Every structure is written in structure tokens, then in C-alpha cells.
mmCIF file of C-alpha atoms and ligand atoms in Angstrom:
data_model
loop_
_atom_site.group_PDB
_atom_site.id
_atom_site.type_symbol
_atom_site.label_atom_id
_atom_site.label_comp_id
_atom_site.label_asym_id
_atom_site.label_seq_id
_atom_site.Cartn_x
_atom_site.Cartn_y
_atom_site.Cartn_z
ATOM 1 C CA MET X 1 0.000 0.000 0.000
ATOM 2 C CA ALA X 2 1.436 3.393 -0.845
ATOM 3 C CA GLU X 3 0.421 6.746 0.607
ATOM 4 C CA HIS X 4 1.230 9.124 -2.186
ATOM 5 C CA LEU X 5 3.556 11.992 -1.459
ATOM 6 C CA ALA X 6 4.273 13.460 -4.869
ATOM 7 C CA ARG X 7 7.300 15.647 -5.317
ATOM 8 C CA LYS X 8 6.349 19.211 -6.029
ATOM 9 C CA SER X 9 9.689 19.951 -7.599
ATOM 10 C CA GLU X 10 13.073 18.368 -7.941
ATOM 11 C CA ALA X 11 15.651 18.675 -5.208
ATOM 12 C CA SER X 12 18.309 21.287 -5.823
ATOM 13 C CA THR X 13 21.094 19.027 -4.494
ATOM 14 C CA ASP X 14 23.184 16.989 -6.953
ATOM 15 C CA PRO X 15 21.071 13.901 -7.742
ATOM 16 C CA ARG X 16 24.211 11.734 -7.948
ATOM 17 C CA ALA X 17 25.159 12.674 -4.394
ATOM 18 C CA ILE X 18 21.624 11.911 -3.221
ATOM 19 C CA ALA X 19 21.789 8.516 -4.960
ATOM 20 C CA ARG X 20 25.227 7.663 -3.475
ATOM 21 C CA ALA X 21 23.876 8.330 0.008
ATOM 22 C CA HIS X 22 21.382 5.458 -0.197
ATOM 23 C CA ALA X 23 22.695 3.140 -2.948
ATOM 24 C CA ILE X 24 24.368 0.984 -0.302
ATOM 25 C CA TYR X 25 21.021 -0.244 1.029
ATOM 26 C CA THR X 26 20.623 -3.373 -1.073
ATOM 27 C CA PRO X 27 18.569 -6.309 0.250
ATOM 28 C CA LEU X 28 21.820 -8.146 1.079
ATOM 29 C CA MET X 29 23.348 -5.216 2.928
ATOM 30 C CA LEU X 30 20.115 -4.647 4.841
ATOM 31 C CA SER X 31 20.289 -8.211 6.133
ATOM 32 C CA PHE X 32 23.532 -7.220 7.937
ATOM 33 C CA TYR X 33 22.567 -3.643 8.753
ATOM 34 C CA ASP X 34 21.250 -4.099 12.282
ATOM 35 C CA VAL X 35 24.286 -6.075 13.427
ATOM 36 C CA LEU X 36 26.758 -3.764 11.691
ATOM 37 C CA VAL X 37 25.248 -0.438 12.705
ATOM 38 C CA HIS X 38 23.157 -0.989 15.798
ATOM 39 C CA GLY X 39 25.059 -3.990 17.109
ATOM 40 C CA LEU X 40 28.681 -2.956 16.559
ATOM 41 C CA SER X 41 29.202 0.596 15.283
ATOM 42 C CA ASN X 42 26.976 2.354 17.807
ATOM 43 C CA ARG X 43 28.745 0.763 20.734
ATOM 44 C CA TYR X 44 32.345 0.530 19.547
ATOM 45 C CA ALA X 45 32.733 3.368 17.040
ATOM 46 C CA TRP X 46 30.116 6.067 17.655
ATOM 47 C CA LYS X 47 29.991 5.417 21.426
ATOM 48 C CA CYS X 48 26.237 5.818 21.510
ATOM 49 C CA PRO X 49 24.767 2.472 22.528
ATOM 50 C CA THR X 50 21.594 1.452 20.722
ATOM 51 C CA PRO X 51 19.523 1.331 23.971
ATOM 52 C CA ARG X 52 20.085 5.098 24.267
ATOM 53 C CA LEU X 53 18.596 5.625 20.805
ATOM 54 C CA LEU X 54 15.781 3.237 21.602
ATOM 55 C CA SER X 55 14.908 5.223 24.718
ATOM 56 C CA LEU X 56 14.513 8.317 22.510
ATOM 57 C CA TYR X 57 11.864 6.409 20.570
ATOM 58 C CA GLU X 58 10.166 5.096 23.692
ATOM 59 C CA ALA X 59 9.912 8.645 25.041
ATOM 60 C CA ASN X 60 8.679 10.367 21.887
ATOM 61 C CA LEU X 61 6.699 8.002 19.678
ATOM 62 C CA THR X 62 2.999 8.734 19.310
ATOM 63 C CA ALA X 63 0.216 6.592 17.862
ATOM 64 C CA ASN X 64 0.217 8.792 14.726
ATOM 65 C CA HIS X 65 3.817 8.537 13.561
ATOM 66 C CA LEU X 66 5.880 9.215 10.460
ATOM 67 C CA GLU X 67 9.297 7.562 10.250
ATOM 68 C CA ALA X 68 11.546 9.360 7.762
ATOM 69 C CA GLY X 69 14.542 7.347 6.532
ATOM 70 C CA VAL X 70 13.326 4.067 7.946
ATOM 71 C CA GLY X 71 16.243 1.707 7.214
ATOM 72 C CA THR X 72 15.243 -1.699 8.588
ATOM 73 C CA GLY X 73 12.663 -0.316 11.038
ATOM 74 C CA LEU X 74 14.549 -1.589 14.085
ATOM 75 C CA PHE X 75 13.518 1.122 16.550
ATOM 76 C CA LEU X 76 9.832 0.962 15.667
ATOM 77 C CA ASP X 77 9.987 -2.803 16.015
ATOM 78 C CA ARG X 78 11.578 -2.669 19.452
ATOM 79 C CA ALA X 79 10.031 0.410 21.059
ATOM 80 C CA GLY X 80 6.937 -1.394 22.301
ATOM 81 C CA ALA X 81 4.619 1.318 20.931
ATOM 82 C CA GLU X 82 1.202 0.867 19.339
ATOM 83 C CA PHE X 83 0.166 2.851 16.290
ATOM 84 C CA ASP X 84 -3.165 4.002 14.905
ATOM 85 C CA ARG X 85 -1.303 5.247 11.868
ATOM 86 C CA LEU X 86 2.279 4.506 10.889
ATOM 87 C CA VAL X 87 3.841 5.840 7.703
ATOM 88 C CA LEU X 88 7.336 4.789 6.587
ATOM 89 C CA LEU X 89 9.058 7.242 4.256
ATOM 90 C CA ASP X 90 12.292 6.535 2.421
ATOM 91 C CA ILE X 91 13.980 7.202 -0.905
ATOM 92 C CA ASN X 92 15.076 3.565 -1.089
ATOM 93 C CA ARG X 93 12.576 0.850 -1.996
ATOM 94 C CA ASN X 94 14.611 -1.929 -0.385
ATOM 95 C CA CYS X 95 14.411 -0.153 2.967
ATOM 96 C CA LEU X 96 10.684 0.409 2.594
ATOM 97 C CA ALA X 97 10.036 -3.218 1.666
ATOM 98 C CA ARG X 98 12.143 -4.656 4.485
ATOM 99 C CA ALA X 99 10.798 -2.327 7.167
ATOM 100 C CA ALA X 100 7.198 -2.766 6.028
ATOM 101 C CA ARG X 101 7.592 -6.559 6.302
ATOM 102 C CA ARG X 102 9.131 -6.307 9.734
ATOM 103 C CA LEU X 103 6.453 -3.899 10.963
ATOM 104 C CA ALA X 104 3.526 -5.617 9.221
ATOM 105 C CA ARG X 105 1.741 -6.023 12.566
ATOM 106 C CA PHE X 106 1.181 -2.239 12.561
ATOM 107 C CA ALA X 107 -0.177 -2.237 8.973
ATOM 108 C CA PRO X 108 2.189 0.573 7.953
ATOM 109 C CA THR X 109 1.798 2.681 4.857
ATOM 110 C CA THR X 110 4.921 3.231 2.764
ATOM 111 C CA CYS X 111 5.956 6.351 0.944
ATOM 112 C CA GLU X 112 8.864 6.491 -1.498
ATOM 113 C CA ALA X 113 10.145 10.062 -1.387
ATOM 114 C CA ASN X 114 13.300 12.130 -1.340
ATOM 115 C CA LEU X 115 13.525 14.228 1.802
ATOM 116 C CA LEU X 116 15.546 16.842 -0.069
ATOM 117 C CA ALA X 117 12.576 17.627 -2.295
ATOM 118 C CA PRO X 118 9.294 19.117 -1.081
ATOM 119 C CA LEU X 119 6.587 16.629 -0.160
ATOM 120 C CA ALA X 120 2.961 17.040 -1.176
ATOM 121 C CA GLU X 121 0.971 18.664 1.577
ATOM 122 C CA HIS X 122 -2.243 16.680 1.237
ATOM 123 C CA MET X 123 -1.008 14.187 3.810
ATOM 124 C CA ALA X 124 -2.835 14.401 7.120
ATOM 125 C CA PRO X 125 -0.535 15.700 9.844
ATOM 126 C CA PHE X 126 1.442 13.476 12.194
ATOM 127 C CA ASP X 127 1.948 13.844 15.941
ATOM 128 C CA SER X 128 5.521 12.526 15.866
ATOM 129 C CA VAL X 129 8.225 12.271 13.225
ATOM 130 C CA GLY X 130 11.391 10.185 13.579
ATOM 131 C CA LEU X 131 14.555 11.165 11.701
ATOM 132 C CA THR X 132 17.353 8.936 12.912
ATOM 133 C CA TYR X 133 20.739 8.561 11.229
ATOM 134 C CA VAL X 134 19.507 10.348 8.109
ATOM 135 C CA LEU X 135 21.015 13.844 8.342
ATOM 136 C CA HIS X 136 24.593 12.556 8.329
ATOM 137 C CA CYS X 137 23.845 10.744 5.057
ATOM 138 C CA LEU X 138 22.344 13.704 3.241
ATOM 139 C CA PRO X 139 24.667 15.697 0.983
ATOM 140 C CA GLY X 140 25.423 19.349 1.553
ATOM 141 C CA ARG X 141 26.110 21.603 4.490
ATOM 142 C CA MET X 142 23.878 21.429 7.565
ATOM 143 C CA SER X 143 21.760 24.300 6.238
ATOM 144 C CA GLU X 144 21.041 22.262 3.094
ATOM 145 C CA LYS X 145 20.427 19.010 4.966
ATOM 146 C CA LEU X 146 17.928 20.737 7.225
ATOM 147 C CA LYS X 147 15.760 21.417 4.195
ATOM 148 C CA ALA X 148 14.630 17.851 4.883
ATOM 149 C CA ILE X 149 13.048 19.187 8.054
ATOM 150 C CA ASP X 150 11.448 22.064 6.147
ATOM 151 C CA HIS X 151 9.881 19.428 3.927
ATOM 152 C CA LEU X 152 8.604 17.475 6.942
ATOM 153 C CA ARG X 153 7.164 20.426 8.853
ATOM 154 C CA PRO X 154 4.033 20.809 6.683
ATOM 155 C CA VAL X 155 3.039 17.263 7.670
ATOM 156 C CA MET X 156 3.568 17.883 11.400
ATOM 157 C CA ALA X 157 0.503 18.694 13.503
ATOM 158 C CA ASP X 158 0.545 21.635 15.927
ATOM 159 C CA GLY X 159 2.625 20.535 18.895
ATOM 160 C CA ALA X 160 4.034 17.534 17.038
ATOM 161 C CA VAL X 161 7.498 16.356 18.009
ATOM 162 C CA LEU X 162 10.414 15.730 15.661
ATOM 163 C CA PHE X 163 13.117 13.547 17.134
ATOM 164 C CA GLY X 164 16.116 11.581 16.006
ATOM 165 C CA ALA X 165 19.876 11.411 15.944
ATOM 166 C CA THR X 166 22.753 12.124 13.643
ATOM 167 C CA ILE X 167 26.446 11.241 13.626
ATOM 168 C CA LEU X 168 28.651 14.327 13.747
ATOM 169 C CA GLY X 169 31.870 14.744 11.782
ATOM 170 C CA ARG X 170 33.172 17.869 13.505
ATOM 171 C CA GLY X 171 33.600 18.843 17.141
ATOM 172 C CA VAL X 172 33.769 15.208 18.217
ATOM 173 C CA THR X 173 36.695 13.005 19.214
ATOM 174 C CA PRO X 174 36.253 9.805 17.215
ATOM 175 C CA ASN X 175 38.264 6.757 18.221
ATOM 176 C CA ALA X 176 40.230 4.769 15.640
ATOM 177 C CA ALA X 177 37.218 2.683 14.616
ATOM 178 C CA ALA X 178 35.045 5.772 14.197
ATOM 179 C CA ARG X 179 37.750 7.580 12.190
ATOM 180 C CA THR X 180 38.064 4.602 9.864
ATOM 181 C CA LEU X 181 34.322 4.428 9.308
ATOM 182 C CA LEU X 182 34.008 8.191 8.830
ATOM 183 C CA ASP X 183 36.789 8.131 6.222
ATOM 184 C CA LEU X 184 35.347 5.134 4.400
ATOM 185 C CA TYR X 185 31.718 6.242 4.383
ATOM 186 C CA ASN X 186 32.501 9.847 3.448
ATOM 187 C CA ALA X 187 34.766 8.657 0.614
ATOM 188 C CA LYS X 188 31.926 6.535 -0.732
ATOM 189 C CA GLY X 189 29.323 9.262 -0.282
ATOM 190 C CA VAL X 190 27.253 7.112 2.091
ATOM 191 C CA PHE X 191 27.942 9.730 4.773
ATOM 192 C CA ASN X 192 28.320 13.442 4.068
ATOM 193 C CA ASN X 193 29.045 14.676 7.566
ATOM 194 C CA ARG X 194 32.592 16.097 7.552
ATOM 195 C CA GLU X 195 31.262 19.578 8.267
ATOM 196 C CA ASP X 196 28.406 18.589 10.584
ATOM 197 C CA ASP X 197 28.703 19.859 14.137
ATOM 198 C CA ALA X 198 26.333 20.209 17.064
ATOM 199 C CA GLU X 199 26.311 24.017 16.816
ATOM 200 C CA ALA X 200 25.028 24.044 13.226
ATOM 201 C CA LEU X 201 22.399 21.451 14.117
ATOM 202 C CA ALA X 202 21.283 23.455 17.171
ATOM 203 C CA GLN X 203 21.176 26.687 15.202
ATOM 204 C CA GLY X 204 19.105 25.105 12.421
ATOM 205 C CA LEU X 205 16.647 23.489 14.815
ATOM 206 C CA ASN X 206 16.299 26.636 16.923
ATOM 207 C CA GLN X 207 15.452 28.619 13.798
ATOM 208 C CA ARG X 208 12.607 26.216 13.098
ATOM 209 C CA PHE X 209 11.187 25.120 16.454
ATOM 210 C CA ALA X 210 10.218 26.753 19.758
ATOM 211 C CA THR X 211 11.583 23.947 21.912
ATOM 212 C CA VAL X 212 14.823 22.190 21.059
ATOM 213 C CA GLU X 213 16.769 19.651 23.091
ATOM 214 C CA ILE X 214 20.090 18.279 21.873
ATOM 215 C CA GLU X 215 22.242 15.820 23.733
ATOM 216 C CA ARG X 216 25.654 14.572 22.672
ATOM 217 C CA GLN X 217 26.546 10.948 23.268
ATOM 218 C CA GLY X 218 29.909 10.035 21.791
ATOM 219 C CA CYS X 219 29.906 11.071 18.122
ATOM 220 C CA VAL X 220 26.105 11.222 18.027
ATOM 221 C CA ALA X 221 23.779 14.168 18.540
ATOM 222 C CA LEU X 222 20.342 13.113 19.761
ATOM 223 C CA PHE X 223 17.692 15.752 19.224
ATOM 224 C CA ARG X 224 14.078 16.508 20.029
ATOM 225 C CA ALA X 225 12.221 19.545 18.703
ATOM 226 C CA ALA X 226 8.634 20.690 19.004
HETATM 227 C C1 SAM T 301 21.742 5.184 7.941
HETATM 228 S S1 SAM T 301 20.129 4.724 7.425
HETATM 229 C C2 SAM T 301 19.210 4.970 8.937
HETATM 230 C C3 SAM T 301 18.025 4.040 9.007
HETATM 231 C C4 SAM T 301 17.271 4.047 10.325
HETATM 232 N N1 SAM T 301 16.661 5.334 10.597
HETATM 233 C C5 SAM T 301 18.173 3.642 11.449
HETATM 234 O O1 SAM T 301 18.466 4.470 12.313
HETATM 235 O O2 SAM T 301 18.591 2.496 11.447
HETATM 236 C C6 SAM T 301 19.625 6.115 6.429
HETATM 237 C C7 SAM T 301 18.236 5.959 5.847
HETATM 238 O O3 SAM T 301 17.890 7.186 5.204
HETATM 239 C C8 SAM T 301 17.421 6.901 3.890
HETATM 240 N N2 SAM T 301 17.735 8.053 3.025
HETATM 241 C C9 SAM T 301 18.952 8.462 2.591
HETATM 242 N N3 SAM T 301 18.836 9.548 1.818
HETATM 243 C C10 SAM T 301 17.505 9.857 1.773
HETATM 244 C C11 SAM T 301 16.748 10.878 1.127
HETATM 245 N N4 SAM T 301 17.328 11.823 0.357
HETATM 246 N N5 SAM T 301 15.417 10.878 1.288
HETATM 247 C C12 SAM T 301 14.791 9.931 2.046
HETATM 248 N N6 SAM T 301 15.460 8.932 2.671
HETATM 249 C C13 SAM T 301 16.802 8.903 2.544
HETATM 250 C C14 SAM T 301 18.159 5.629 3.488
HETATM 251 O O4 SAM T 301 17.573 4.973 2.419
HETATM 252 C C15 SAM T 301 18.133 4.855 4.800
HETATM 253 O O5 SAM T 301 16.921 4.175 4.974
#
């Protein structure tokens, strides 16, 4: 089932950079993703254990939720929440298919869309939006990445919460494992976070929301805005 979010116009960012940022998510790679990212990298490289990210979901999910950049759907699977309406948005069909299968018990709706292009506004508003580990993938400077949030805001209800996390490339002290992964992923265009720091994230969120909370854990910035 697909909830249609048509693009109103094309994204201004280089389409090849946008494609490189998600091309890695093949069905085979997604079968290793949870172990690689949430099992190993979070703990040993980024120094932000997955239970910390999960607690962000447990605290902020509502029954009317949009997950933007869904990956394998791990957090929604594990958070213990119930949904009246769950929409999974991603540019990558493999992610949508895998997450929708995993979360089938919630009868999710899927939406294939590029967060760097405006979304159609006919979608009924959501009470919570998750955006985890997406910003560090998106090409461009923080100000350009945060256009993704500008595209999500029209589908947020009054008082809705946006929450998530992103791996920073600046102002952090990565260990050897993190440095290796940052080098590798940035070289491949899977990450584009060399210039991302907590200050730029805070500034961008504060420009857009009345209430902003940002917490640093290792190389990761966890955020909540309403
Ligand atoms: C690193 S994964 C994070 C997945 C999941 N949120 C998690 O924390 O495990 C990044 C996700 O963002 C999606 N993505 C990357 N670029 C995107 C874009 N321009 N628009 C929408 N989704 C995008 C990818 O396909 C992938 O599902």
C-alpha cells in the first residue's frame, strides 16, 4: 500500500550525491545492517549504545507517527509502541520493503520520497516524526540538509514532536574505529558529515522550532524539537 507523497519539484542538491547516500542499502546489505550499525558501530565506534537511541523512541513516539529514513525499522519494532497510523518514508525501496515486512503487525503505509525535495501537503498531519541517522547521510552543508526538516514540517501537527539522531563529523573526538568508518563512508558518499557539528544542528533546529533539546553521546547528537 502506498500513501502518495508526490514531489512538487526536484531537489536542488546533486542527484548523484543523493543517490550515493542510499545506494548501499541493497537487500543483502540490509540483512547485515542491524548487526553492523546498531550492534557494533553504535557501541564501539560512535559510542552511543543502541539502547540510548531506543529510549529516545520510547519517550517520543505517538500513535500517529511518520518515520523518515526508515532503514530496517529496528527502533519501531523494538520500542513497544502501538500505532493508529504509521507511515514509513524513504527514498530507497529496499528499505521500505524490508521495514514494512518487519512492521507488518502495525499495517504501515509506505511512501517512497526524497527528503531533499518538497513533499505534497495533502497528507494528514502526524503527531511525531522520527529522523534517525539520516542527516549525516544527506549531501550538503547542515543548512542544506535541514531542508529535509522544512519538507517534513508541513506534515507535522501543531505541537508535534520531531526527534532523532545524527552522527557528527566535527567537534567530536572519534576513536580509531570511528575515524576509519568516517573516512570510508565519506569517501563513498554514504555519509556526508565532515562539516556537521552540534552548533550548526542546534542553530538550524532553533530557527525552526520553539523547543529544542540536543544531547551529545559520543559522536552522536540526539535531538528533540517541538
Ligand atoms: C543510515 S540509514 C538509517 C536508518 C534508520 N533510521 C536507522 O536508524 O537504522 C539512512 C536511511 O535514510 C534513507 N535516506 C537516505 N537519503 C535519503 C533521502 N534523500 N530521502 C529519504 N530517505 C533517505 C536511506 O535509504 C536509509 O533508509
